Coordinates of C-alpha atoms in Angstrom, one line a residue:
D1 CA -23.2 -19.0 -1.3
A2 CA -20.7 -17.2 -3.5
G3 CA -18.9 -15.9 -0.5
L4 CA -18.3 -19.3 1.0
R5 CA -15.3 -21.0 -0.5
E6 CA -14.4 -23.9 1.7
V7 CA -15.3 -25.2 5.2
T8 CA -12.9 -27.5 7.0
A9 CA -13.3 -29.0 10.4
S10 CA -10.9 -30.2 13.1
K11 CA -12.4 -31.3 16.4
N12 CA -14.9 -28.6 17.3
A13 CA -13.3 -25.8 15.1
Y14 CA -14.8 -24.9 11.7
H15 CA -12.7 -22.7 9.4
M16 CA -13.8 -20.9 6.3
S17 CA -11.4 -19.7 3.7
P18 CA -11.8 -16.0 3.1
A19 CA -14.1 -14.9 0.3
I20 CA -12.7 -12.8 -2.5
G21 CA -14.2 -9.3 -2.7
R22 CA -17.0 -7.9 -0.7
G23 CA -20.4 -9.5 0.0
K24 CA -22.4 -11.4 2.5
M25 CA -22.1 -14.9 3.6
G26 CA -25.6 -16.4 3.3
T27 CA -25.9 -19.7 5.1
L28 CA -23.3 -21.8 7.0
V29 CA -24.4 -25.4 6.9
A30 CA -22.9 -28.7 8.1
L31 CA -22.1 -28.2 11.7
A32 CA -22.6 -31.7 13.1
T33 CA -21.8 -33.6 16.3
N34 CA -21.2 -36.9 14.6
G35 CA -23.3 -38.8 17.2
Q36 CA -21.7 -37.2 20.2
S37 CA -24.0 -36.3 23.0
F38 CA -25.0 -32.7 23.4
N39 CA -24.6 -31.0 26.8
P40 CA -26.7 -27.7 26.8
D41 CA -24.2 -26.2 29.3
D42 CA -21.3 -26.5 26.9
P43 CA -20.8 -24.4 23.8
L44 CA -21.9 -26.2 20.7
V45 CA -19.8 -24.2 18.4
T46 CA -17.7 -21.0 18.4
L47 CA -17.8 -18.8 15.3
V48 CA -14.8 -16.4 15.0
F49 CA -15.0 -13.5 12.6
E50 CA -11.9 -11.6 11.6
P51 CA -12.7 -8.4 9.8
H52 CA -10.1 -6.9 7.5
P53 CA -8.7 -3.5 8.6
G54 CA -11.0 -0.7 7.5
N55 CA -14.0 -3.1 7.2
L56 CA -15.1 -3.4 10.8
S57 CA -18.8 -3.7 10.2
L58 CA -20.2 -7.1 11.3
Q59 CA -23.9 -8.1 11.6
L60 CA -25.2 -11.5 12.7
H61 CA -28.8 -12.2 11.8
N62 CA -31.0 -15.2 12.1
L63 CA -28.8 -17.6 14.1
R64 CA -30.5 -21.0 14.1
I65 CA -29.2 -24.4 15.1
V66 CA -30.9 -27.4 13.5
D67 CA -30.5 -31.1 14.0
G68 CA -29.9 -33.8 11.3
N69 CA -33.7 -33.8 10.6
L70 CA -33.7 -30.0 10.0
Q71 CA -35.6 -29.4 13.2
T72 CA -34.7 -26.2 15.0
L73 CA -33.1 -26.9 18.3
D74 CA -34.1 -24.7 21.3
V75 CA -30.5 -23.7 22.3
P76 CA -29.9 -20.3 23.8
L77 CA -27.2 -18.0 22.4
L78 CA -24.8 -18.2 25.3
S79 CA -22.5 -15.3 24.4
L80 CA -21.6 -12.9 21.6
E81 CA -18.3 -11.3 22.2
E82 CA -16.9 -8.5 20.1
A83 CA -13.3 -9.0 19.3
A84 CA -11.1 -6.0 19.7
A85 CA -10.9 -4.1 16.5
P86 CA -7.4 -3.8 15.0
T87 CA -5.6 -0.8 16.3
L88 CA -4.9 1.7 13.5
E89 CA -2.4 4.5 13.7
F90 CA -2.5 7.7 11.7
Q91 CA -0.5 7.0 8.6
L92 CA -0.1 8.6 5.2
L93 CA 1.0 6.0 2.6
P94 CA 2.8 6.4 -0.7
N95 CA 0.5 7.4 -3.6
F96 CA -0.1 5.0 -6.4
P97 CA 0.9 4.9 -9.2
N98 CA 4.0 7.0 -8.6
P99 CA 5.2 8.4 -11.0
F100 CA 1.8 9.0 -12.5
N101 CA -0.1 10.6 -15.4
P102 CA -2.7 11.9 -15.3
E103 CA -4.2 10.7 -12.0
T104 CA -3.2 9.1 -8.7
W105 CA -4.6 7.7 -5.4
I106 CA -3.4 8.7 -2.0
P107 CA -4.0 6.0 0.7
Y108 CA -4.1 6.7 4.5
Q109 CA -5.3 5.3 7.8
L110 CA -7.2 7.0 10.6
P111 CA -7.2 5.8 14.3
E112 CA -10.5 7.6 14.9
S113 CA -13.1 9.8 13.2
L114 CA -11.4 13.0 12.2
P115 CA -11.7 15.9 9.8
V116 CA -9.4 15.2 6.9
T117 CA -7.8 17.6 4.3
L118 CA -5.2 17.0 1.7
Q119 CA -3.0 19.8 0.5
I120 CA -0.7 19.6 -2.6
Y121 CA 2.2 21.9 -3.0
T122 CA 5.0 22.6 -5.4
T123 CA 8.5 21.9 -4.1
N124 CA 8.8 25.7 -3.6
G125 CA 5.8 25.6 -1.2
E126 CA 3.3 27.2 -3.5
P127 CA -0.2 25.7 -3.0
V128 CA -1.6 23.7 -6.0
R129 CA -4.7 21.9 -4.7
F130 CA -6.8 21.7 -1.5
I131 CA -9.1 18.8 -1.0
D132 CA -11.5 18.8 2.0
L133 CA -12.9 15.4 2.8
G134 CA -14.8 16.4 5.9
I135 CA -15.0 14.1 8.8
Q136 CA -13.9 10.6 7.9
P137 CA -14.6 7.5 10.1
A138 CA -11.7 5.5 11.6
G139 CA -10.4 3.0 9.1
S140 CA -7.9 2.1 6.4
Y141 CA -8.4 3.9 3.1
Q142 CA -6.0 2.0 0.8
T143 CA -7.8 1.1 -2.4
R144 CA -8.9 3.0 -5.5
R145 CA -12.4 2.9 -4.2
N146 CA -11.7 4.7 -0.9
A147 CA -8.2 6.4 -1.1
I148 CA -8.1 10.1 -2.0
H149 CA -8.2 10.6 -5.7
W150 CA -6.2 13.4 -7.4
D151 CA -6.8 14.1 -11.0
G152 CA -3.6 16.1 -11.5
R153 CA -5.4 19.4 -11.6
N154 CA -4.9 22.6 -9.6
D155 CA -7.7 24.4 -7.7
A156 CA -8.6 26.3 -11.0
G157 CA -9.2 23.0 -12.8
E158 CA -6.0 23.2 -15.0
R159 CA -3.7 20.3 -15.5
V160 CA -0.4 20.8 -13.6
A161 CA 3.0 20.5 -15.2
S162 CA 5.3 17.5 -14.9
G163 CA 7.5 17.5 -11.9
L164 CA 7.8 16.8 -8.2
Y165 CA 5.0 17.7 -5.8
I166 CA 4.5 17.5 -2.0
Y167 CA 1.2 16.2 -0.6
Q168 CA 0.3 16.8 3.0
L169 CA -2.5 14.9 4.9
N170 CA -4.0 16.7 7.9
A171 CA -6.4 14.9 10.2
G172 CA -7.2 16.5 13.6
D173 CA -3.8 17.1 15.3
H174 CA -2.0 14.7 12.9
S175 CA -0.1 15.8 9.8
E176 CA 2.2 14.0 7.5
R177 CA 3.9 14.8 4.1
R178 CA 5.2 12.8 1.2
R179 CA 6.4 13.4 -2.4
M180 CA 5.0 12.4 -5.7
L181 CA 6.0 12.7 -9.3
I182 CA 3.9 13.6 -12.4
L183 CA 5.5 12.5 -15.7
K184 CA 3.8 13.5 -18.9

């Protein structure tokens, strides 16, 4: 599978190097006991999934255990524990690139699902742009794919002048401000 880069083993622990990019891991093969006896009361293997912040979706489908002859073993799934999700705090991060021309991305983190708005002002406090994102799920929004995009235009669709601007992220009771610079 393209998502599986390498599997190494030490004792009963199997480690996979992280896949680059997004995708699904197809099949994990080569869990073997090397002739050791199998006690059905002991765990055969433990799989640990460590999701990246902002990507907390995990689904496990079609778990099968097979022997060396590719015969399915009748082994019950003893437990499936959900690891605690990483705790995120409300955070407004620096826009990138900064300075910018003509567009920028504004990353942020949410600890819970909240209504999110972004307001952009001049340094004199005059409103420039209002962006309403609606209710956003908890997570980390730090890439060009999911951060807030601003095209350097005001609410009327006109390009704004070069200079320093203030951006303010509001999410529920949380609010934070930062500065950004447009250079043309």
